[in-house]
mmCIF file of C-alpha atoms in Angstrom:
data_model
loop_
_atom_site.group_PDB
_atom_site.id
_atom_site.type_symbol
_atom_site.label_atom_id
_atom_site.label_comp_id
_atom_site.label_asym_id
_atom_site.label_seq_id
_atom_site.Cartn_x
_atom_site.Cartn_y
_atom_site.Cartn_z
ATOM 1 C CA MET A 1 -31.241 14.859 -24.562
ATOM 2 C CA VAL A 2 -29.500 12.784 -27.295
ATOM 3 C CA SER A 3 -32.034 14.583 -29.902
ATOM 4 C CA LEU A 4 -31.346 17.641 -28.480
ATOM 5 C CA THR A 5 -27.620 17.414 -28.757
ATOM 6 C CA ALA A 6 -27.828 16.182 -32.478
ATOM 7 C CA LEU A 7 -30.016 19.308 -33.546
ATOM 8 C CA ALA A 8 -27.864 21.896 -31.633
ATOM 9 C CA THR A 9 -24.560 20.037 -32.922
ATOM 10 C CA PRO A 10 -22.609 21.449 -35.811
ATOM 11 C CA ALA A 11 -20.542 18.427 -36.032
ATOM 12 C CA PRO A 12 -20.911 15.546 -38.274
ATOM 13 C CA VAL A 13 -23.645 13.137 -36.932
ATOM 14 C CA VAL A 14 -23.112 9.113 -37.167
ATOM 15 C CA ILE A 15 -26.343 7.133 -36.181
ATOM 16 C CA ALA A 16 -26.137 3.329 -35.645
ATOM 17 C CA PRO A 17 -29.631 2.416 -35.255
ATOM 18 C CA ALA A 18 -30.753 -0.654 -33.228
ATOM 19 C CA MET A 19 -34.067 -2.453 -32.537
ATOM 20 C CA ASP A 20 -36.401 -5.058 -33.660
ATOM 21 C CA SER A 21 -36.289 -6.135 -37.145
ATOM 22 C CA HIS A 22 -40.086 -5.332 -37.249
ATOM 23 C CA MET A 23 -39.623 -1.997 -35.733
ATOM 24 C CA TYR A 24 -36.589 -1.648 -38.399
ATOM 25 C CA GLU A 25 -38.755 -2.589 -41.433
ATOM 26 C CA HIS A 26 -41.701 0.177 -40.402
ATOM 27 C CA PRO A 27 -42.363 2.502 -43.077
ATOM 28 C CA ALA A 28 -42.162 5.284 -40.449
ATOM 29 C CA THR A 29 -38.619 4.171 -39.589
ATOM 30 C CA GLN A 30 -37.221 3.902 -43.126
ATOM 31 C CA HIS A 31 -38.836 6.804 -43.933
ATOM 32 C CA ASN A 32 -37.218 8.863 -41.180
ATOM 33 C CA LEU A 33 -33.450 7.120 -41.964
ATOM 34 C CA GLN A 34 -34.013 8.246 -45.161
ATOM 35 C CA LEU A 35 -34.894 11.742 -44.062
ATOM 36 C CA LEU A 36 -31.964 11.554 -41.852
ATOM 37 C CA GLN A 37 -29.500 10.450 -44.711
ATOM 38 C CA SER A 38 -31.260 13.748 -46.772
ATOM 39 C CA ARG A 39 -29.808 15.991 -44.189
ATOM 40 C CA GLY A 40 -26.480 14.834 -44.308
ATOM 41 C CA MET A 41 -26.283 12.040 -41.421
ATOM 42 C CA ARG A 42 -24.443 9.199 -41.985
ATOM 43 C CA ILE A 43 -26.251 5.685 -40.933
ATOM 44 C CA VAL A 44 -24.437 2.898 -39.806
ATOM 45 C CA GLY A 45 -26.124 -1.028 -40.042
ATOM 46 C CA PRO A 46 -27.723 -2.148 -38.705
ATOM 47 C CA ASP A 47 -26.544 -6.027 -39.103
ATOM 48 C CA GLU A 48 -28.885 -8.998 -38.898
ATOM 49 C CA GLY A 49 -28.384 -11.698 -36.383
ATOM 50 C CA ARG A 50 -29.640 -12.565 -32.985
ATOM 51 C CA LEU A 51 -31.936 -9.675 -31.551
ATOM 52 C CA ALA A 52 -32.737 -9.137 -27.727
ATOM 53 C CA SER A 53 -36.288 -10.214 -28.261
ATOM 54 C CA GLY A 54 -34.845 -13.952 -28.838
ATOM 55 C CA HIS A 55 -35.497 -13.523 -32.470
ATOM 56 C CA SER A 56 -33.300 -13.389 -35.614
ATOM 57 C CA GLY A 57 -33.449 -10.557 -38.153
ATOM 58 C CA VAL A 58 -32.267 -7.008 -39.154
ATOM 59 C CA GLY A 59 -31.551 -4.710 -36.302
ATOM 60 C CA ARG A 60 -28.397 -5.601 -34.676
ATOM 61 C CA LEU A 61 -26.155 -2.968 -33.541
ATOM 62 C CA VAL A 62 -22.999 -2.998 -35.522
ATOM 63 C CA ASP A 63 -19.556 -3.809 -33.938
ATOM 64 C CA ASN A 64 -17.423 -0.983 -32.302
ATOM 65 C CA LEU A 65 -14.904 -1.258 -35.132
ATOM 66 C CA THR A 66 -17.628 -0.494 -37.449
ATOM 67 C CA ILE A 67 -18.653 2.403 -35.501
ATOM 68 C CA ILE A 68 -15.222 3.831 -34.864
ATOM 69 C CA ALA A 69 -14.455 3.268 -38.713
ATOM 70 C CA ALA A 70 -17.670 5.545 -39.652
ATOM 71 C CA LEU A 71 -16.785 7.907 -36.666
ATOM 72 C CA LYS A 72 -13.248 8.635 -38.292
ATOM 73 C CA GLN A 73 -14.512 8.578 -41.696
ATOM 74 C CA ALA A 74 -17.277 11.496 -41.164
ATOM 75 C CA MET A 75 -14.415 13.527 -39.259
ATOM 76 C CA GLY A 76 -12.425 13.415 -42.115
ATOM 77 C CA MET A 77 -14.529 14.007 -44.442
ATOM 78 C CA HIS A 78 -13.238 17.251 -45.404
ATOM 79 C CA GLY A 79 -9.420 16.358 -45.133
ATOM 80 C CA ASP A 80 -6.547 16.752 -46.778
ATOM 81 C CA LEU A 81 -7.406 14.167 -49.222
ATOM 82 C CA ALA A 82 -11.135 15.189 -49.745
ATOM 83 C CA GLY A 83 -11.920 14.792 -53.458
ATOM 84 C CA ARG A 84 -8.837 12.616 -54.267
ATOM 85 C CA LYS A 85 -8.942 8.711 -55.099
ATOM 86 C CA VAL A 86 -6.210 6.631 -53.618
ATOM 87 C CA VAL A 87 -5.676 3.062 -54.794
ATOM 88 C CA VAL A 88 -3.682 0.907 -52.132
ATOM 89 C CA SER A 89 -2.231 -2.400 -52.651
ATOM 90 C CA ALA A 90 -1.696 -4.912 -49.908
ATOM 91 C CA GLY A 91 -0.823 -8.584 -49.137
ATOM 92 C CA PRO A 92 1.221 -11.411 -50.830
ATOM 93 C CA THR A 93 -0.076 -12.886 -54.170
ATOM 94 C CA ARG A 94 -0.261 -16.565 -54.502
ATOM 95 C CA GLU A 95 0.978 -18.323 -57.808
ATOM 96 C CA ALA A 96 0.231 -21.787 -58.620
ATOM 97 C CA ILE A 97 2.628 -24.787 -58.749
ATOM 98 C CA ASP A 98 -0.107 -28.062 -58.751
ATOM 99 C CA THR A 99 -3.837 -27.980 -57.776
ATOM 100 C CA VAL A 100 -2.693 -27.683 -53.819
ATOM 101 C CA ARG A 101 0.634 -25.787 -54.006
ATOM 102 C CA PHE A 102 1.551 -22.428 -54.850
ATOM 103 C CA ILE A 103 4.467 -19.836 -54.096
ATOM 104 C CA SER A 104 3.790 -17.046 -52.149
ATOM 105 C CA ASN A 105 5.552 -15.204 -49.075
ATOM 106 C CA TYR A 106 5.229 -13.876 -45.544
ATOM 107 C CA SER A 107 3.590 -11.068 -46.001
ATOM 108 C CA SER A 108 0.207 -9.955 -43.859
ATOM 109 C CA GLY A 109 -1.109 -7.224 -45.531
ATOM 110 C CA LYS A 110 -1.126 -4.701 -42.356
ATOM 111 C CA MET A 111 0.949 -2.099 -43.736
ATOM 112 C CA GLY A 112 -1.404 -1.690 -47.073
ATOM 113 C CA PHE A 113 -4.730 -2.079 -44.656
ATOM 114 C CA ALA A 114 -3.153 0.559 -42.338
ATOM 115 C CA SER A 115 -2.297 3.232 -45.364
ATOM 116 C CA ALA A 116 -5.833 2.518 -47.006
ATOM 117 C CA GLU A 117 -7.877 3.396 -43.927
ATOM 118 C CA ALA A 118 -5.142 6.386 -43.134
ATOM 119 C CA ALA A 119 -6.372 7.740 -46.466
ATOM 120 C CA ARG A 120 -10.202 6.918 -45.803
ATOM 121 C CA ASP A 121 -9.724 8.925 -42.496
ATOM 122 C CA ARG A 122 -8.482 12.032 -44.323
ATOM 123 C CA GLY A 123 -11.476 12.215 -46.889
ATOM 124 C CA ALA A 124 -10.231 10.083 -49.998
ATOM 125 C CA THR A 125 -12.164 7.718 -52.043
ATOM 126 C CA VAL A 126 -10.159 4.493 -51.554
ATOM 127 C CA THR A 127 -9.842 1.010 -53.316
ATOM 128 C CA LEU A 128 -7.858 -1.556 -51.513
ATOM 129 C CA VAL A 129 -6.323 -4.149 -53.858
ATOM 130 C CA THR A 130 -5.481 -7.191 -51.447
ATOM 131 C CA GLY A 131 -4.342 -10.616 -51.643
ATOM 132 C CA PRO A 132 -4.987 -13.240 -49.332
ATOM 133 C CA THR A 133 -4.781 -12.096 -45.899
ATOM 134 C CA ALA A 134 -6.426 -12.932 -42.551
ATOM 135 C CA LEU A 135 -7.480 -9.184 -42.044
ATOM 136 C CA ARG A 136 -10.815 -7.997 -41.622
ATOM 137 C CA GLU A 137 -12.078 -5.725 -44.491
ATOM 138 C CA PRO A 138 -11.784 -1.733 -43.720
ATOM 139 C CA ASP A 139 -14.817 0.043 -43.292
ATOM 140 C CA GLY A 140 -16.137 2.477 -45.797
ATOM 141 C CA VAL A 141 -13.230 1.012 -48.392
ATOM 142 C CA MET A 142 -13.904 -0.548 -51.618
ATOM 143 C CA THR A 143 -11.983 -3.703 -51.210
ATOM 144 C CA VAL A 144 -11.011 -5.786 -54.489
ATOM 145 C CA HIS A 145 -9.778 -9.557 -53.729
ATOM 146 C CA VAL A 146 -7.068 -11.256 -55.754
ATOM 147 C CA ASP A 147 -4.767 -13.906 -55.740
ATOM 148 C CA THR A 148 -2.147 -13.739 -58.401
ATOM 149 C CA THR A 149 0.268 -11.350 -59.435
ATOM 150 C CA ALA A 150 -1.525 -10.969 -62.825
ATOM 151 C CA GLN A 151 -4.747 -10.549 -61.316
ATOM 152 C CA MET A 152 -3.664 -7.903 -58.786
ATOM 153 C CA ALA A 153 -1.913 -6.099 -61.785
ATOM 154 C CA GLU A 154 -5.183 -5.927 -63.749
ATOM 155 C CA ALA A 155 -7.243 -4.766 -60.821
ATOM 156 C CA ILE A 156 -4.774 -2.056 -60.077
ATOM 157 C CA GLN A 157 -4.649 -0.564 -63.752
ATOM 158 C CA THR A 158 -8.393 -0.496 -63.464
ATOM 159 C CA ALA A 159 -8.340 1.549 -60.349
ATOM 160 C CA CYS A 160 -5.770 3.807 -61.195
ATOM 161 C CA GLU A 161 -7.442 4.880 -64.642
ATOM 162 C CA ASP A 162 -8.737 7.985 -62.766
ATOM 163 C CA ALA A 163 -6.729 7.777 -59.576
ATOM 164 C CA ASP A 164 -4.473 10.265 -57.967
ATOM 165 C CA LEU A 165 -2.412 8.199 -55.638
ATOM 166 C CA LEU A 166 -1.225 4.930 -55.738
ATOM 167 C CA VAL A 167 0.609 3.313 -52.756
ATOM 168 C CA MET A 168 1.820 0.067 -53.674
ATOM 169 C CA ALA A 169 2.475 -1.694 -50.271
ATOM 170 C CA ALA A 170 1.573 -5.089 -51.410
ATOM 171 C CA ALA A 171 4.379 -8.294 -51.828
ATOM 172 C CA PRO A 172 3.144 -9.419 -55.157
ATOM 173 C CA SER A 173 5.486 -12.793 -56.012
ATOM 174 C CA ASP A 174 8.038 -11.832 -58.558
ATOM 175 C CA PHE A 175 7.971 -15.451 -60.026
ATOM 176 C CA ARG A 176 5.240 -18.065 -61.247
ATOM 177 C CA ALA A 177 5.690 -21.728 -62.144
ATOM 178 C CA ALA A 178 6.212 -21.569 -66.095
ATOM 179 C CA GLN A 179 3.862 -24.708 -66.346
ATOM 180 C CA VAL A 180 1.190 -25.369 -63.704
ATOM 181 C CA ALA A 181 0.688 -29.315 -63.218
ATOM 182 C CA GLU A 182 -2.834 -29.965 -64.030
ATOM 183 C CA ARG A 183 -3.125 -32.669 -60.862
ATOM 184 C CA LYS A 184 -1.413 -32.715 -57.549
ATOM 185 C CA ILE A 185 2.572 -33.556 -57.718
ATOM 186 C CA LYS A 186 2.925 -36.855 -55.804
ATOM 187 C CA ARG A 187 5.827 -37.410 -53.735
ATOM 188 C CA THR A 188 7.781 -40.431 -55.459
ATOM 189 C CA GLY A 189 11.640 -39.707 -53.568
ATOM 190 C CA GLN A 190 12.784 -38.031 -56.965
ATOM 191 C CA GLU A 191 13.464 -34.289 -56.920
ATOM 192 C CA VAL A 192 11.007 -32.108 -58.837
ATOM 193 C CA ASP A 193 12.225 -28.970 -60.732
ATOM 194 C CA VAL A 194 9.818 -26.127 -60.614
ATOM 195 C CA HIS A 195 10.924 -23.825 -63.786
ATOM 196 C CA LEU A 196 10.169 -20.123 -62.557
ATOM 197 C CA VAL A 197 9.478 -17.008 -64.736
ATOM 198 C CA PRO A 198 9.158 -13.428 -63.837
ATOM 199 C CA ASN A 199 6.163 -11.801 -63.133
ATOM 200 C CA VAL A 200 5.179 -8.412 -64.514
ATOM 201 C CA ASP A 201 6.416 -5.666 -62.400
ATOM 202 C CA ILE A 202 2.970 -4.001 -61.319
ATOM 203 C CA VAL A 203 3.902 -0.449 -60.438
ATOM 204 C CA ALA A 204 5.752 0.079 -63.195
ATOM 205 C CA GLY A 205 3.660 -0.971 -65.888
ATOM 206 C CA VAL A 206 0.410 1.110 -64.612
ATOM 207 C CA LYS A 207 -0.319 3.833 -66.788
ATOM 208 C CA ASN A 208 -1.749 7.421 -65.796
ATOM 209 C CA GLY A 209 0.269 10.518 -66.310
ATOM 210 C CA GLN A 210 -0.875 12.288 -63.708
ATOM 211 C CA LEU A 211 -0.857 9.602 -60.812
ATOM 212 C CA VAL A 212 1.492 9.811 -57.932
ATOM 213 C CA LYS A 213 3.123 6.358 -57.499
ATOM 214 C CA VAL A 214 4.816 5.295 -54.327
ATOM 215 C CA GLY A 215 6.292 1.711 -53.854
ATOM 216 C CA PHE A 216 7.772 -0.231 -51.358
ATOM 217 C CA ALA A 217 10.964 -1.837 -50.944
ATOM 218 C CA ALA A 218 11.206 -4.654 -48.399
ATOM 219 C CA GLU A 219 15.142 -5.721 -48.534
ATOM 220 C CA SER A 220 16.945 -7.841 -46.623
ATOM 221 C CA GLU A 221 20.608 -6.192 -47.379
ATOM 222 C CA ASP A 222 21.712 -3.253 -49.094
ATOM 223 C CA VAL A 223 18.304 -1.751 -48.093
ATOM 224 C CA LEU A 224 18.903 1.797 -48.923
ATOM 225 C CA ALA A 225 21.016 0.999 -52.256
ATOM 226 C CA ASN A 226 18.618 -1.519 -53.499
ATOM 227 C CA ALA A 227 15.627 0.486 -53.033
ATOM 228 C CA ALA A 228 17.024 3.608 -54.336
ATOM 229 C CA ALA A 229 17.808 1.813 -57.715
ATOM 230 C CA LYS A 230 14.062 0.953 -57.997
ATOM 231 C CA VAL A 231 12.639 4.661 -57.716
ATOM 232 C CA LYS A 232 13.571 6.100 -61.522
ATOM 233 C CA LYS A 233 13.066 2.198 -62.719
ATOM 234 C CA LYS A 234 9.614 1.944 -61.667
ATOM 235 C CA GLY A 235 8.439 6.049 -62.213
ATOM 236 C CA LEU A 236 8.072 6.716 -58.603
ATOM 237 C CA ALA A 237 7.658 9.645 -57.126
ATOM 238 C CA PHE A 238 9.150 8.104 -53.507
ATOM 239 C CA ILE A 239 9.641 4.412 -52.362
ATOM 240 C CA VAL A 240 9.303 3.376 -48.823
ATOM 241 C CA ALA A 241 12.430 1.162 -47.869
ATOM 242 C CA ASN A 242 12.458 -1.291 -44.904
ATOM 243 C CA ASP A 243 14.679 -4.118 -43.697
ATOM 244 C CA VAL A 244 12.452 -6.897 -43.092
ATOM 245 C CA THR A 245 15.347 -8.668 -40.841
ATOM 246 C CA ALA A 246 14.879 -5.619 -38.046
ATOM 247 C CA PRO A 247 13.388 -6.073 -35.048
ATOM 248 C CA GLY A 248 9.654 -4.837 -35.222
ATOM 249 C CA SER A 249 9.891 -4.067 -38.729
ATOM 250 C CA GLY A 250 8.405 -6.074 -41.847
ATOM 251 C CA PHE A 251 6.199 -8.994 -42.252
ATOM 252 C CA GLY A 252 3.298 -9.627 -39.534
ATOM 253 C CA THR A 253 4.459 -6.927 -37.230
ATOM 254 C CA ASP A 254 2.263 -4.094 -36.021
ATOM 255 C CA THR A 255 5.414 -1.993 -36.134
ATOM 256 C CA ASN A 256 7.669 -0.456 -39.155
ATOM 257 C CA GLN A 257 10.834 1.401 -39.363
ATOM 258 C CA VAL A 258 10.939 2.799 -43.004
ATOM 259 C CA VAL A 259 13.058 5.271 -45.145
ATOM 260 C CA PHE A 260 11.397 7.401 -47.891
ATOM 261 C CA ILE A 261 13.660 7.962 -51.201
ATOM 262 C CA ASP A 262 12.345 10.609 -53.220
ATOM 263 C CA ALA A 263 13.177 10.711 -57.065
ATOM 264 C CA ASP A 264 16.037 13.214 -56.347
ATOM 265 C CA GLY A 265 17.654 10.739 -53.970
ATOM 266 C CA ALA A 266 16.751 12.833 -50.665
ATOM 267 C CA LYS A 267 15.956 10.549 -47.696
ATOM 268 C CA GLU A 268 13.752 10.852 -44.700
ATOM 269 C CA HIS A 269 14.336 8.236 -42.062
ATOM 270 C CA LEU A 270 11.595 7.389 -39.651
ATOM 271 C CA PRO A 271 11.933 5.965 -36.117
ATOM 272 C CA LEU A 272 9.966 2.757 -35.420
ATOM 273 C CA LEU A 273 6.246 3.555 -35.313
ATOM 274 C CA SER A 274 2.751 1.834 -35.809
ATOM 275 C CA LYS A 275 1.896 0.687 -39.215
ATOM 276 C CA ALA A 276 -1.164 3.073 -38.928
ATOM 277 C CA GLU A 277 1.422 5.931 -38.506
ATOM 278 C CA VAL A 278 3.515 5.036 -41.280
ATOM 279 C CA GLY A 279 0.533 5.196 -43.524
ATOM 280 C CA HIS A 280 -0.383 8.486 -42.339
ATOM 281 C CA ARG A 281 3.480 9.552 -42.877
ATOM 282 C CA ILE A 282 3.368 8.231 -46.502
ATOM 283 C CA LEU A 283 0.283 10.192 -47.079
ATOM 284 C CA ASP A 284 1.873 13.503 -45.455
ATOM 285 C CA HIS A 285 4.808 12.961 -47.766
ATOM 286 C CA ALA A 286 2.595 12.542 -50.989
ATOM 287 C CA ILE A 287 0.528 15.099 -50.332
ATOM 288 C CA PRO A 288 2.732 18.071 -51.616
ATOM 289 C CA LEU A 289 3.363 16.092 -54.878
ATOM 290 C CA LEU A 290 -0.373 15.441 -55.368
ATOM 291 C CA ARG A 291 -1.231 19.498 -55.039
ATOM 292 C CA LYS A 292 1.937 20.036 -57.549
ATOM 293 C CA ARG A 293 0.495 17.580 -60.302
ATOM 294 C CA ARG A 294 -3.186 17.843 -60.061
ATOM 295 C CA GLY A 295 -3.836 21.174 -57.948
#
């Protein structure tokens, strides 16, 4: 029944093989998988681990989240971002003070990861540049890990050289220590002064005349005024502003309430939504701008 359905359906087909490692590694199995791939079917897995036979090896069924991601990607491969390259940043950055301490912030990376998955599910080729988080890497997305703001700036500039859209959802540290101690600073009971200097403004420094740049403004006061001031200063198509002190919004939450502010000052207020839905709304807002700039 499964094979008959696969033969009859015009829909994309995702296959997640699971079997003993000797069966999987058999030349006939490998040939058949290659043949299925050549006919447009997507193969997911298998993983390596403990098998039903009691042995360990390649042949274990991939987890449900990986299968779901593959299904979403397959269904969206001809979506409204097909053929586009999207770069998304996420998470905080860390700036060392000494060999064990650093400056950072409360960003969890959830907004950036959700935006990257949304772009993937709409057919885009996605690069996610992320600082340190506790989140699982999104399947079907090229993920680049960085620590410092300088590293994030370099990775984003490289990824954006041939990109169509940048969603700057990360919260890179605005400052770094002017001098990093070569050893752990010991507690002596005396005050310790750490001199901070500004970090590079990542999104303002990205050079690509055809790139649609979307920024974020996580503010705690005068949210709309502070966010609006950044749009032209940073060369943004629009900015996503939110009050990080509002209930259900900001760092670490699964929801967000944001306002889109365009370069011409127009504003679109969104209700409290899941970060996944906010990610899709950002793309909805960006797609007309992409079509205008690149066709």
